[in-house]
Amino acid sequence: MIRIKDLSFRYRGSAEYALSRINLEIPPGDFLGIIGSSGAGKSTLSYGINGVVPHHFSGDFYGEITINGLDTISAGTETIARQVGSVFQDIDAQMVASVVEDEILFGLENFKVPREEIEARLKQALAAAGISELRTRTISSLSGGQKQKVAIAAITALRPRIILLDEPTGELDPQSSRNIFAYLKELNEQFGITIIVIEQKIILLCEFVKRLALMDKGELLLEGPVPAVLRQVDTLKAAGINIPRVTDLGSKLSHRGWYPGELPHTLAQGEAMMRQVLAGEELFHAAL
Ligand SMILES: Nc1ncnc2c1ncn2[C@@H]1O[C@H](COP(=O)(O)OP(=O)(O)OP(=O)(O)O)[C@@H](O)[C@H]1O
Ligand SMILES: [Mg+2]
């Protein structure tokens, strides 16, 4: 369980708060997507959860964050890293090894995964991230997208209780992005790992996550199950979020009284909505 209580944070030297009075609970086994425009405070919030704030980036920190009962201030980043595996927005800063397999082995050995299990975990993580053929490549020779996959493989191989990913698919094509999300979902369902993912691709995000949190100007504006958050169309738009077009259409139909149901966010749901609306239309014409 992650508990964030009245969290405010201002980077040293900044006049403005990057986070203001955030209250959020993330239960075990959750799959939470964090959205918000650039500068909203998403990365800073993730730094709070993994202790990078205030341990690496100092500043004015108010409130409290606990990870399974551990206070992030007193616990320190090493201890927190055992609970929370992080894939950072800046992938290059994250890499410690020069060869792909070493990057993954480093974590597995550090986590004291039993020797006989290491090879299987390494292979499985490489395969799931779609980079089995990159195993012996040097990291410096990889593209940005390939490095993202290595970072994801290195963290997921550890199977920590919580995995935190900051825009992990930013440099990936749509198919690779889907594969990564499908893999995260599998880890969430199979091992009950809590997944927190900051992501710009909202349609993809909505398809996979259980809950959404919307950040804007350092504040947490909305938080809840995907359909409940998507219903707040005006708040999302005001915060600069490009909501899925089917959701926008659903919202308009709903405002005009043509559609009373839950707002869609996938194409299949959009199709079901249109069938319902058109069936209603036929009944209406039949009655005339
Ligand atoms: N290391 C830092 N030092 C000072 N200010 C920072 C630092 N990192 C971020 N900020 C500021 O804190 C605020 C929140 O930034 P943050 O990076 O958390 O936003 P974000 O939602 O992750 O944005 P993006 O979508 O661009 O990644 C911004 O005003 C930013 O300029
Ligand atoms: Mg960010």
PDB file of C-alpha atoms and ligand atoms in Angstrom:
ATOM      1  CA  MET A   1       0.000   0.000   0.000  1.00  0.00           C
ATOM      2  CA  ILE A   2       1.264   3.425  -0.944  1.00  0.00           C
ATOM      3  CA  ARG A   3      -0.086   6.277   1.157  1.00  0.00           C
ATOM      4  CA  ILE A   4       0.555   9.863   0.150  1.00  0.00           C
ATOM      5  CA  LYS A   5      -0.655  12.365   2.717  1.00  0.00           C
ATOM      6  CA  ASP A   6      -0.766  16.125   2.200  1.00  0.00           C
ATOM      7  CA  LEU A   7       2.348  16.022   0.060  1.00  0.00           C
ATOM      8  CA  SER A   8       3.761  19.331  -1.125  1.00  0.00           C
ATOM      9  CA  PHE A   9       7.187  19.744  -2.658  1.00  0.00           C
ATOM     10  CA  ARG A  10       9.188  22.627  -4.059  1.00  0.00           C
ATOM     11  CA  TYR A  11      12.577  22.011  -5.714  1.00  0.00           C
ATOM     12  CA  ARG A  12      15.434  23.913  -4.119  1.00  0.00           C
ATOM     13  CA  GLY A  13      15.776  27.279  -5.794  1.00  0.00           C
ATOM     14  CA  SER A  14      12.268  27.222  -7.297  1.00  0.00           C
ATOM     15  CA  ALA A  15       9.614  29.737  -6.394  1.00  0.00           C
ATOM     16  CA  GLU A  16       6.707  27.473  -7.322  1.00  0.00           C
ATOM     17  CA  TYR A  17       5.617  24.207  -5.781  1.00  0.00           C
ATOM     18  CA  ALA A  18       5.924  21.251  -8.169  1.00  0.00           C
ATOM     19  CA  LEU A  19       3.466  19.315  -5.977  1.00  0.00           C
ATOM     20  CA  SER A  20       0.669  20.807  -3.877  1.00  0.00           C
ATOM     21  CA  ARG A  21      -1.221  18.966  -1.185  1.00  0.00           C
ATOM     22  CA  ILE A  22      -1.406  15.596  -2.868  1.00  0.00           C
ATOM     23  CA  ASN A  23      -3.467  12.914  -1.161  1.00  0.00           C
ATOM     24  CA  LEU A  24      -3.499   9.515  -2.803  1.00  0.00           C
ATOM     25  CA  GLU A  25      -3.710   5.876  -1.762  1.00  0.00           C
ATOM     26  CA  ILE A  26      -2.566   3.165  -4.114  1.00  0.00           C
ATOM     27  CA  PRO A  27      -3.649  -0.276  -2.884  1.00  0.00           C
ATOM     28  CA  PRO A  28      -1.654  -3.476  -3.507  1.00  0.00           C
ATOM     29  CA  GLY A  29      -2.404  -4.960  -6.928  1.00  0.00           C
ATOM     30  CA  ASP A  30      -3.540  -1.653  -8.396  1.00  0.00           C
ATOM     31  CA  PHE A  31      -2.765  -0.713 -11.993  1.00  0.00           C
ATOM     32  CA  LEU A  32      -2.777   3.081 -11.976  1.00  0.00           C
ATOM     33  CA  GLY A  33      -2.214   5.402 -14.921  1.00  0.00           C
ATOM     34  CA  ILE A  34      -1.064   8.959 -14.259  1.00  0.00           C
ATOM     35  CA  ILE A  35      -1.889  11.587 -16.862  1.00  0.00           C
ATOM     36  CA  GLY A  36      -1.352  15.325 -17.093  1.00  0.00           C
ATOM     37  CA  SER A  37       0.228  17.858 -19.407  1.00  0.00           C
ATOM     38  CA  SER A  38       3.934  18.691 -19.458  1.00  0.00           C
ATOM     39  CA  GLY A  39       5.101  20.238 -16.198  1.00  0.00           C
ATOM     40  CA  ALA A  40       2.021  18.994 -14.306  1.00  0.00           C
ATOM     41  CA  GLY A  41       4.227  17.274 -11.720  1.00  0.00           C
ATOM     42  CA  LYS A  42       3.903  13.630 -12.821  1.00  0.00           C
ATOM     43  CA  SER A  43       7.620  12.855 -12.680  1.00  0.00           C
ATOM     44  CA  THR A  44       7.989  14.740  -9.412  1.00  0.00           C
ATOM     45  CA  LEU A  45       5.192  12.656  -7.902  1.00  0.00           C
ATOM     46  CA  SER A  46       6.958   9.499  -9.076  1.00  0.00           C
ATOM     47  CA  TYR A  47      10.179  10.820  -7.468  1.00  0.00           C
ATOM     48  CA  GLY A  48       8.282  11.128  -4.234  1.00  0.00           C
ATOM     49  CA  ILE A  49       7.202   7.499  -4.413  1.00  0.00           C
ATOM     50  CA  ASN A  50      10.702   6.147  -5.087  1.00  0.00           C
ATOM     51  CA  GLY A  51      12.395   8.561  -2.696  1.00  0.00           C
ATOM     52  CA  VAL A  52      14.399  10.436  -5.354  1.00  0.00           C
ATOM     53  CA  VAL A  53      12.566  13.409  -3.844  1.00  0.00           C
ATOM     54  CA  PRO A  54      13.833  14.538  -1.403  1.00  0.00           C
ATOM     55  CA  HIS A  55      16.894  12.238  -1.214  1.00  0.00           C
ATOM     56  CA  HIS A  56      18.448  13.204  -4.585  1.00  0.00           C
ATOM     57  CA  PHE A  57      16.522  16.349  -5.439  1.00  0.00           C
ATOM     58  CA  SER A  58      16.251  18.373  -2.284  1.00  0.00           C
ATOM     59  CA  GLY A  59      13.816  21.133  -1.516  1.00  0.00           C
ATOM     60  CA  ASP A  60      10.895  21.949   0.738  1.00  0.00           C
ATOM     61  CA  PHE A  61       9.039  18.730   1.463  1.00  0.00           C
ATOM     62  CA  TYR A  62       5.815  18.672   3.463  1.00  0.00           C
ATOM     63  CA  GLY A  63       3.515  15.770   4.212  1.00  0.00           C
ATOM     64  CA  GLU A  64       4.254  12.072   4.221  1.00  0.00           C
ATOM     65  CA  ILE A  65       4.666   9.139   1.869  1.00  0.00           C
ATOM     66  CA  THR A  66       4.693   5.580   3.139  1.00  0.00           C
ATOM     67  CA  ILE A  67       5.388   2.472   1.064  1.00  0.00           C
ATOM     68  CA  ASN A  68       4.056  -0.625   2.799  1.00  0.00           C
ATOM     69  CA  GLY A  69       4.505   1.221   6.073  1.00  0.00           C
ATOM     70  CA  LEU A  70       8.016   2.530   5.267  1.00  0.00           C
ATOM     71  CA  ASP A  71       8.339   6.281   5.505  1.00  0.00           C
ATOM     72  CA  THR A  72      10.251   7.425   2.415  1.00  0.00           C
ATOM     73  CA  ILE A  73      12.142  10.095   4.337  1.00  0.00           C
ATOM     74  CA  SER A  74      13.576   7.815   6.999  1.00  0.00           C
ATOM     75  CA  ALA A  75      13.874   4.698   4.797  1.00  0.00           C
ATOM     76  CA  GLY A  76      16.248   6.044   2.142  1.00  0.00           C
ATOM     77  CA  THR A  77      16.350   5.190  -1.553  1.00  0.00           C
ATOM     78  CA  GLU A  78      18.152   1.826  -1.280  1.00  0.00           C
ATOM     79  CA  THR A  79      15.503   0.396   1.011  1.00  0.00           C
ATOM     80  CA  ILE A  80      12.685   1.848  -1.070  1.00  0.00           C
ATOM     81  CA  ALA A  81      14.200   0.403  -4.259  1.00  0.00           C
ATOM     82  CA  ARG A  82      13.589  -3.074  -2.821  1.00  0.00           C
ATOM     83  CA  GLN A  83       9.874  -2.295  -2.805  1.00  0.00           C
ATOM     84  CA  VAL A  84       9.580   0.001  -5.804  1.00  0.00           C
ATOM     85  CA  GLY A  85      11.278  -0.737  -9.121  1.00  0.00           C
ATOM     86  CA  SER A  86      11.521   2.407 -11.229  1.00  0.00           C
ATOM     87  CA  VAL A  87      11.847   2.981 -14.947  1.00  0.00           C
ATOM     88  CA  PHE A  88      12.788   6.647 -15.233  1.00  0.00           C
ATOM     89  CA  GLN A  89      11.833   9.102 -17.947  1.00  0.00           C
ATOM     90  CA  ASP A  90      15.542   9.691 -18.571  1.00  0.00           C
ATOM     91  CA  ILE A  91      16.604   6.188 -19.604  1.00  0.00           C
ATOM     92  CA  ASP A  92      20.281   6.985 -20.152  1.00  0.00           C
ATOM     93  CA  ALA A  93      20.686   8.151 -16.568  1.00  0.00           C
ATOM     94  CA  GLN A  94      19.271   4.823 -15.407  1.00  0.00           C
ATOM     95  CA  MET A  95      21.669   2.424 -17.155  1.00  0.00           C
ATOM     96  CA  VAL A  96      24.495   1.046 -15.024  1.00  0.00           C
ATOM     97  CA  ALA A  97      26.039  -1.631 -17.265  1.00  0.00           C
ATOM     98  CA  SER A  98      27.525  -1.477 -20.748  1.00  0.00           C
ATOM     99  CA  VAL A  99      26.021  -4.737 -22.080  1.00  0.00           C
ATOM    100  CA  VAL A 100      22.301  -5.544 -22.124  1.00  0.00           C
ATOM    101  CA  GLU A 101      22.418  -8.836 -20.201  1.00  0.00           C
ATOM    102  CA  ASP A 102      24.652  -7.289 -17.516  1.00  0.00           C
ATOM    103  CA  GLU A 103      22.113  -4.529 -16.971  1.00  0.00           C
ATOM    104  CA  ILE A 104      19.519  -7.159 -16.110  1.00  0.00           C
ATOM    105  CA  LEU A 105      21.893  -9.454 -14.201  1.00  0.00           C
ATOM    106  CA  PHE A 106      23.086  -6.585 -12.046  1.00  0.00           C
ATOM    107  CA  GLY A 107      19.619  -6.109 -10.573  1.00  0.00           C
ATOM    108  CA  LEU A 108      18.897  -9.825 -10.211  1.00  0.00           C
ATOM    109  CA  GLU A 109      22.128 -10.345  -8.282  1.00  0.00           C
ATOM    110  CA  ASN A 110      21.540  -7.255  -6.189  1.00  0.00           C
ATOM    111  CA  PHE A 111      18.063  -8.506  -5.354  1.00  0.00           C
ATOM    112  CA  LYS A 112      19.633 -11.824  -4.308  1.00  0.00           C
ATOM    113  CA  VAL A 113      17.486 -13.850  -6.679  1.00  0.00           C
ATOM    114  CA  PRO A 114      18.569 -17.515  -6.266  1.00  0.00           C
ATOM    115  CA  ARG A 115      21.348 -18.486  -8.748  1.00  0.00           C
ATOM    116  CA  GLU A 116      19.326 -21.277 -10.365  1.00  0.00           C
ATOM    117  CA  GLU A 117      16.478 -18.887 -11.098  1.00  0.00           C
ATOM    118  CA  ILE A 118      18.545 -16.104 -12.648  1.00  0.00           C
ATOM    119  CA  GLU A 119      18.936 -17.420 -16.198  1.00  0.00           C
ATOM    120  CA  ALA A 120      15.207 -18.167 -16.534  1.00  0.00           C
ATOM    121  CA  ARG A 121      14.241 -14.728 -15.225  1.00  0.00           C
ATOM    122  CA  LEU A 122      16.729 -13.047 -17.556  1.00  0.00           C
ATOM    123  CA  LYS A 123      15.435 -14.937 -20.615  1.00  0.00           C
ATOM    124  CA  GLN A 124      11.807 -14.369 -19.702  1.00  0.00           C
ATOM    125  CA  ALA A 125      12.248 -10.621 -19.181  1.00  0.00           C
ATOM    126  CA  LEU A 126      14.162 -10.223 -22.461  1.00  0.00           C
ATOM    127  CA  ALA A 127      11.510 -12.184 -24.364  1.00  0.00           C
ATOM    128  CA  ALA A 128       8.602 -10.308 -22.778  1.00  0.00           C
ATOM    129  CA  ALA A 129      10.184  -6.956 -23.666  1.00  0.00           C
ATOM    130  CA  GLY A 130      10.793  -8.253 -27.219  1.00  0.00           C
ATOM    131  CA  ILE A 131      14.588  -7.946 -27.089  1.00  0.00           C
ATOM    132  CA  SER A 132      15.907 -11.526 -26.835  1.00  0.00           C
ATOM    133  CA  GLU A 133      18.184 -10.857 -29.810  1.00  0.00           C
ATOM    134  CA  LEU A 134      19.776  -7.856 -28.076  1.00  0.00           C
ATOM    135  CA  ARG A 135      21.102  -9.854 -25.133  1.00  0.00           C
ATOM    136  CA  THR A 136      24.818  -9.422 -25.860  1.00  0.00           C
ATOM    137  CA  ARG A 137      24.661  -5.985 -27.508  1.00  0.00           C
ATOM    138  CA  THR A 138      26.328  -2.952 -25.959  1.00  0.00           C
ATOM    139  CA  ILE A 139      23.783  -0.512 -24.602  1.00  0.00           C
ATOM    140  CA  SER A 140      25.492   2.473 -26.243  1.00  0.00           C
ATOM    141  CA  SER A 141      24.785   0.935 -29.677  1.00  0.00           C
ATOM    142  CA  LEU A 142      21.011   0.754 -29.077  1.00  0.00           C
ATOM    143  CA  SER A 143      18.264   3.128 -30.187  1.00  0.00           C
ATOM    144  CA  GLY A 144      16.219   5.072 -27.630  1.00  0.00           C
ATOM    145  CA  GLY A 145      13.306   2.644 -27.988  1.00  0.00           C
ATOM    146  CA  GLN A 146      15.573  -0.385 -27.530  1.00  0.00           C
ATOM    147  CA  LYS A 147      17.051   1.186 -24.388  1.00  0.00           C
ATOM    148  CA  GLN A 148      13.541   1.694 -23.038  1.00  0.00           C
ATOM    149  CA  LYS A 149      12.872  -2.001 -23.529  1.00  0.00           C
ATOM    150  CA  VAL A 150      16.123  -2.892 -21.722  1.00  0.00           C
ATOM    151  CA  ALA A 151      15.193  -0.666 -18.774  1.00  0.00           C
ATOM    152  CA  ILE A 152      11.741  -2.254 -18.611  1.00  0.00           C
ATOM    153  CA  ALA A 153      13.213  -5.769 -18.800  1.00  0.00           C
ATOM    154  CA  ALA A 154      15.757  -4.957 -16.068  1.00  0.00           C
ATOM    155  CA  ILE A 155      13.100  -3.742 -13.645  1.00  0.00           C
ATOM    156  CA  THR A 156      10.367  -6.260 -14.406  1.00  0.00           C
ATOM    157  CA  ALA A 157      12.837  -9.164 -14.077  1.00  0.00           C
ATOM    158  CA  LEU A 158      13.144  -8.256 -10.385  1.00  0.00           C
ATOM    159  CA  ARG A 159       9.394  -8.567  -9.785  1.00  0.00           C
ATOM    160  CA  PRO A 160       9.370  -5.989  -6.993  1.00  0.00           C
ATOM    161  CA  ARG A 161       6.054  -5.449  -5.179  1.00  0.00           C
ATOM    162  CA  ILE A 162       5.590  -2.147  -6.982  1.00  0.00           C
ATOM    163  CA  ILE A 163       6.721  -1.084 -10.465  1.00  0.00           C
ATOM    164  CA  LEU A 164       6.753   2.598 -11.348  1.00  0.00           C
ATOM    165  CA  LEU A 165       7.270   3.599 -14.982  1.00  0.00           C
ATOM    166  CA  ASP A 166       7.622   7.169 -16.245  1.00  0.00           C
ATOM    167  CA  GLU A 167       6.622   7.342 -19.917  1.00  0.00           C
ATOM    168  CA  PRO A 168       8.098   3.908 -20.653  1.00  0.00           C
ATOM    169  CA  THR A 169       6.819   3.801 -24.242  1.00  0.00           C
ATOM    170  CA  GLY A 170       7.764   7.360 -25.251  1.00  0.00           C
ATOM    171  CA  GLU A 171      10.112   6.161 -27.979  1.00  0.00           C
ATOM    172  CA  LEU A 172       8.279   2.991 -28.945  1.00  0.00           C
ATOM    173  CA  ASP A 173       6.076   2.326 -31.972  1.00  0.00           C
ATOM    174  CA  PRO A 174       2.383   1.506 -31.359  1.00  0.00           C
ATOM    175  CA  GLN A 175       2.826  -2.277 -31.555  1.00  0.00           C
ATOM    176  CA  SER A 176       5.789  -2.358 -29.139  1.00  0.00           C
ATOM    177  CA  SER A 177       3.891  -0.041 -26.793  1.00  0.00           C
ATOM    178  CA  ARG A 178       0.934  -2.435 -26.755  1.00  0.00           C
ATOM    179  CA  ASN A 179       3.235  -5.378 -26.110  1.00  0.00           C
ATOM    180  CA  ILE A 180       4.779  -3.592 -23.132  1.00  0.00           C
ATOM    181  CA  PHE A 181       1.362  -2.784 -21.685  1.00  0.00           C
ATOM    182  CA  ALA A 182       0.200  -6.362 -22.203  1.00  0.00           C
ATOM    183  CA  TYR A 183       3.305  -7.521 -20.323  1.00  0.00           C
ATOM    184  CA  LEU A 184       2.655  -5.086 -17.464  1.00  0.00           C
ATOM    185  CA  LYS A 185      -0.914  -6.343 -17.259  1.00  0.00           C
ATOM    186  CA  GLU A 186       0.332  -9.905 -17.064  1.00  0.00           C
ATOM    187  CA  LEU A 187       2.714  -9.006 -14.203  1.00  0.00           C
ATOM    188  CA  ASN A 188      -0.138  -7.224 -12.464  1.00  0.00           C
ATOM    189  CA  GLU A 189      -2.526 -10.156 -12.784  1.00  0.00           C
ATOM    190  CA  GLN A 190      -0.102 -13.048 -12.382  1.00  0.00           C
ATOM    191  CA  PHE A 191       1.985 -11.751  -9.486  1.00  0.00           C
ATOM    192  CA  GLY A 192      -0.296  -9.060  -8.065  1.00  0.00           C
ATOM    193  CA  ILE A 193       2.441  -6.474  -8.681  1.00  0.00           C
ATOM    194  CA  THR A 194       1.228  -2.914  -8.248  1.00  0.00           C
ATOM    195  CA  ILE A 195       1.859  -1.003 -11.471  1.00  0.00           C
ATOM    196  CA  ILE A 196       1.988   2.782 -11.666  1.00  0.00           C
ATOM    197  CA  VAL A 197       2.559   4.183 -15.118  1.00  0.00           C
ATOM    198  CA  ILE A 198       2.871   7.751 -16.360  1.00  0.00           C
ATOM    199  CA  GLU A 199       1.823   7.757 -19.984  1.00  0.00           C
ATOM    200  CA  GLN A 200       0.873  10.201 -22.728  1.00  0.00           C
ATOM    201  CA  LYS A 201      -0.892   7.632 -24.902  1.00  0.00           C
ATOM    202  CA  ILE A 202      -4.244   7.896 -23.237  1.00  0.00           C
ATOM    203  CA  ILE A 203      -6.183   5.461 -25.424  1.00  0.00           C
ATOM    204  CA  LEU A 204      -3.629   2.755 -24.794  1.00  0.00           C
ATOM    205  CA  LEU A 205      -3.522   3.606 -21.109  1.00  0.00           C
ATOM    206  CA  CYS A 206      -7.305   3.460 -20.675  1.00  0.00           C
ATOM    207  CA  GLU A 207      -7.419   0.063 -22.278  1.00  0.00           C
ATOM    208  CA  PHE A 208      -5.061  -1.473 -19.744  1.00  0.00           C
ATOM    209  CA  VAL A 209      -5.152   0.352 -16.422  1.00  0.00           C
ATOM    210  CA  LYS A 210      -7.736  -0.024 -13.657  1.00  0.00           C
ATOM    211  CA  ARG A 211      -7.574   3.531 -12.350  1.00  0.00           C
ATOM    212  CA  LEU A 212      -6.512   6.932 -13.592  1.00  0.00           C
ATOM    213  CA  ALA A 213      -5.080   9.945 -11.788  1.00  0.00           C
ATOM    214  CA  LEU A 214      -5.047  13.367 -13.420  1.00  0.00           C
ATOM    215  CA  MET A 215      -2.415  15.926 -12.419  1.00  0.00           C
ATOM    216  CA  ASP A 216      -2.457  19.591 -13.319  1.00  0.00           C
ATOM    217  CA  LYS A 217      -0.146  22.353 -12.061  1.00  0.00           C
ATOM    218  CA  GLY A 218       1.115  20.211  -9.202  1.00  0.00           C
ATOM    219  CA  GLU A 219      -2.324  19.200  -8.017  1.00  0.00           C
ATOM    220  CA  LEU A 220      -4.109  15.881  -8.190  1.00  0.00           C
ATOM    221  CA  LEU A 221      -7.385  16.875  -9.837  1.00  0.00           C
ATOM    222  CA  LEU A 222      -9.055  13.530 -10.408  1.00  0.00           C
ATOM    223  CA  GLU A 223      -8.522   9.966  -9.311  1.00  0.00           C
ATOM    224  CA  GLY A 224     -10.663   6.882  -9.727  1.00  0.00           C
ATOM    225  CA  PRO A 225     -11.717   4.015 -12.001  1.00  0.00           C
ATOM    226  CA  VAL A 226     -11.141   4.739 -15.712  1.00  0.00           C
ATOM    227  CA  PRO A 227     -14.832   5.311 -16.670  1.00  0.00           C
ATOM    228  CA  ALA A 228     -15.409   7.634 -13.693  1.00  0.00           C
ATOM    229  CA  VAL A 229     -12.397   9.788 -14.573  1.00  0.00           C
ATOM    230  CA  LEU A 230     -13.218   9.862 -18.296  1.00  0.00           C
ATOM    231  CA  ARG A 231     -16.689  11.134 -17.475  1.00  0.00           C
ATOM    232  CA  GLN A 232     -15.063  14.393 -16.257  1.00  0.00           C
ATOM    233  CA  VAL A 233     -14.603  15.558 -19.830  1.00  0.00           C
ATOM    234  CA  ASP A 234     -14.462  19.285 -19.032  1.00  0.00           C
ATOM    235  CA  THR A 235     -11.834  18.896 -16.296  1.00  0.00           C
ATOM    236  CA  LEU A 236      -9.716  16.658 -18.536  1.00  0.00           C
ATOM    237  CA  LYS A 237      -9.892  19.092 -21.441  1.00  0.00           C
ATOM    238  CA  ALA A 238      -9.102  22.069 -19.208  1.00  0.00           C
ATOM    239  CA  ALA A 239      -6.012  20.177 -17.994  1.00  0.00           C
ATOM    240  CA  GLY A 240      -4.863  19.768 -21.594  1.00  0.00           C
ATOM    241  CA  ILE A 241      -5.702  16.080 -22.000  1.00  0.00           C
ATOM    242  CA  ASN A 242      -6.646  14.778 -25.426  1.00  0.00           C
ATOM    243  CA  ILE A 243      -9.464  12.483 -24.443  1.00  0.00           C
ATOM    244  CA  PRO A 244     -10.252   9.510 -26.729  1.00  0.00           C
ATOM    245  CA  ARG A 245     -12.489  10.613 -29.594  1.00  0.00           C
ATOM    246  CA  VAL A 246     -15.104   7.963 -28.809  1.00  0.00           C
ATOM    247  CA  THR A 247     -15.279   9.351 -25.260  1.00  0.00           C
ATOM    248  CA  ASP A 248     -15.749  12.876 -26.590  1.00  0.00           C
ATOM    249  CA  LEU A 249     -18.470  11.686 -28.962  1.00  0.00           C
ATOM    250  CA  GLY A 250     -20.150   9.759 -26.129  1.00  0.00           C
ATOM    251  CA  SER A 251     -20.063  12.834 -23.926  1.00  0.00           C
ATOM    252  CA  LYS A 252     -21.713  14.954 -26.631  1.00  0.00           C
ATOM    253  CA  LEU A 253     -24.403  12.357 -27.310  1.00  0.00           C
ATOM    254  CA  SER A 254     -24.998  12.059 -23.601  1.00  0.00           C
ATOM    255  CA  HIS A 255     -25.349  15.863 -23.193  1.00  0.00           C
ATOM    256  CA  ARG A 256     -27.940  15.889 -25.958  1.00  0.00           C
ATOM    257  CA  GLY A 257     -29.834  13.133 -24.184  1.00  0.00           C
ATOM    258  CA  TRP A 258     -29.258  10.544 -26.888  1.00  0.00           C
ATOM    259  CA  TYR A 259     -27.078   8.225 -24.886  1.00  0.00           C
ATOM    260  CA  PRO A 260     -27.589   7.493 -21.186  1.00  0.00           C
ATOM    261  CA  GLY A 261     -24.897   4.816 -20.734  1.00  0.00           C
ATOM    262  CA  GLU A 262     -21.295   4.784 -19.542  1.00  0.00           C
ATOM    263  CA  LEU A 263     -18.887   6.759 -21.748  1.00  0.00           C
ATOM    264  CA  PRO A 264     -16.826   4.532 -24.054  1.00  0.00           C
ATOM    265  CA  HIS A 265     -13.049   4.645 -24.348  1.00  0.00           C
ATOM    266  CA  THR A 266     -12.312   1.781 -26.715  1.00  0.00           C
ATOM    267  CA  LEU A 267     -13.436   1.384 -30.314  1.00  0.00           C
ATOM    268  CA  ALA A 268     -15.504  -1.685 -29.397  1.00  0.00           C
ATOM    269  CA  GLN A 269     -17.299   0.263 -26.668  1.00  0.00           C
ATOM    270  CA  GLY A 270     -17.816   3.130 -29.132  1.00  0.00           C
ATOM    271  CA  GLU A 271     -19.383   0.731 -31.602  1.00  0.00           C
ATOM    272  CA  ALA A 272     -21.701  -0.664 -28.925  1.00  0.00           C
ATOM    273  CA  MET A 273     -22.703   2.887 -28.012  1.00  0.00           C
ATOM    274  CA  MET A 274     -23.496   3.766 -31.632  1.00  0.00           C
ATOM    275  CA  ARG A 275     -25.577   0.614 -32.041  1.00  0.00           C
ATOM    276  CA  GLN A 276     -27.556   1.593 -28.959  1.00  0.00           C
ATOM    277  CA  VAL A 277     -28.030   5.176 -30.166  1.00  0.00           C
ATOM    278  CA  LEU A 278     -29.058   4.060 -33.659  1.00  0.00           C
ATOM    279  CA  ALA A 279     -31.447   1.419 -32.306  1.00  0.00           C
ATOM    280  CA  GLY A 280     -33.081   4.167 -30.229  1.00  0.00           C
ATOM    281  CA  GLU A 281     -33.320   6.299 -33.357  1.00  0.00           C
ATOM    282  CA  GLU A 282     -35.093   3.513 -35.231  1.00  0.00           C
ATOM    283  CA  LEU A 283     -37.611   3.060 -32.433  1.00  0.00           C
ATOM    284  CA  PHE A 284     -38.188   6.802 -32.503  1.00  0.00           C
ATOM    285  CA  HIS A 285     -38.870   6.798 -36.238  1.00  0.00           C
ATOM    286  CA  ALA A 286     -41.040   3.690 -36.007  1.00  0.00           C
ATOM    287  CA  ALA A 287     -43.193   5.455 -33.426  1.00  0.00           C
ATOM    288  CA  LEU A 288     -43.807   8.461 -35.708  1.00  0.00           C
TER     289      LEU A 288
HETATM  290  N1  LIG B   1      15.146  18.946 -11.052  1.00  0.00           N
HETATM  291  C1  LIG B   1      14.302  19.987 -11.048  1.00  0.00           C
HETATM  292  N2  LIG B   1      14.648  21.176 -10.496  1.00  0.00           N
HETATM  293  C2  LIG B   1      13.802  22.231 -10.479  1.00  0.00           C
HETATM  294  N3  LIG B   1      12.550  22.191 -10.972  1.00  0.00           N
HETATM  295  C3  LIG B   1      12.146  21.035 -11.541  1.00  0.00           C
HETATM  296  C4  LIG B   1      12.995  19.883 -11.620  1.00  0.00           C
HETATM  297  N4  LIG B   1      12.307  18.896 -12.235  1.00  0.00           N
HETATM  298  C5  LIG B   1      11.105  19.405 -12.542  1.00  0.00           C
HETATM  299  N5  LIG B   1      11.002  20.690 -12.123  1.00  0.00           N
HETATM  300  C6  LIG B   1       9.813  21.559 -12.250  1.00  0.00           C
HETATM  301  O1  LIG B   1       8.735  20.968 -11.521  1.00  0.00           O
HETATM  302  C7  LIG B   1       7.508  21.076 -12.234  1.00  0.00           C
HETATM  303  C8  LIG B   1       6.932  19.682 -12.496  1.00  0.00           C
HETATM  304  O2  LIG B   1       7.809  19.011 -13.377  1.00  0.00           O
HETATM  305  P1  LIG B   1       7.681  17.462 -13.687  1.00  0.00           P
HETATM  306  O3  LIG B   1       8.925  17.080 -14.421  1.00  0.00           O
HETATM  307  O4  LIG B   1       7.350  16.718 -12.461  1.00  0.00           O
HETATM  308  O5  LIG B   1       6.420  17.458 -14.682  1.00  0.00           O
HETATM  309  P2  LIG B   1       5.884  16.281 -15.634  1.00  0.00           P
HETATM  310  O6  LIG B   1       4.418  16.246 -15.441  1.00  0.00           O
HETATM  311  O7  LIG B   1       6.649  15.048 -15.389  1.00  0.00           O
HETATM  312  O8  LIG B   1       6.209  16.875 -17.087  1.00  0.00           O
HETATM  313  P3  LIG B   1       6.606  16.072 -18.448  1.00  0.00           P
HETATM  314  O9  LIG B   1       5.314  15.557 -19.021  1.00  0.00           O
HETATM  315  O10 LIG B   1       7.177  17.152 -19.304  1.00  0.00           O
HETATM  316  O11 LIG B   1       7.572  14.998 -18.109  1.00  0.00           O
HETATM  317  C9  LIG B   1       7.830  21.842 -13.511  1.00  0.00           C
HETATM  318  O12 LIG B   1       7.531  23.187 -13.294  1.00  0.00           O
HETATM  319  C10 LIG B   1       9.328  21.649 -13.685  1.00  0.00           C
HETATM  320  O13 LIG B   1       9.902  22.731 -14.351  1.00  0.00           O
HETATM  321 MG    MG B   2       7.843  13.880 -16.542  1.00  0.00          MG
END
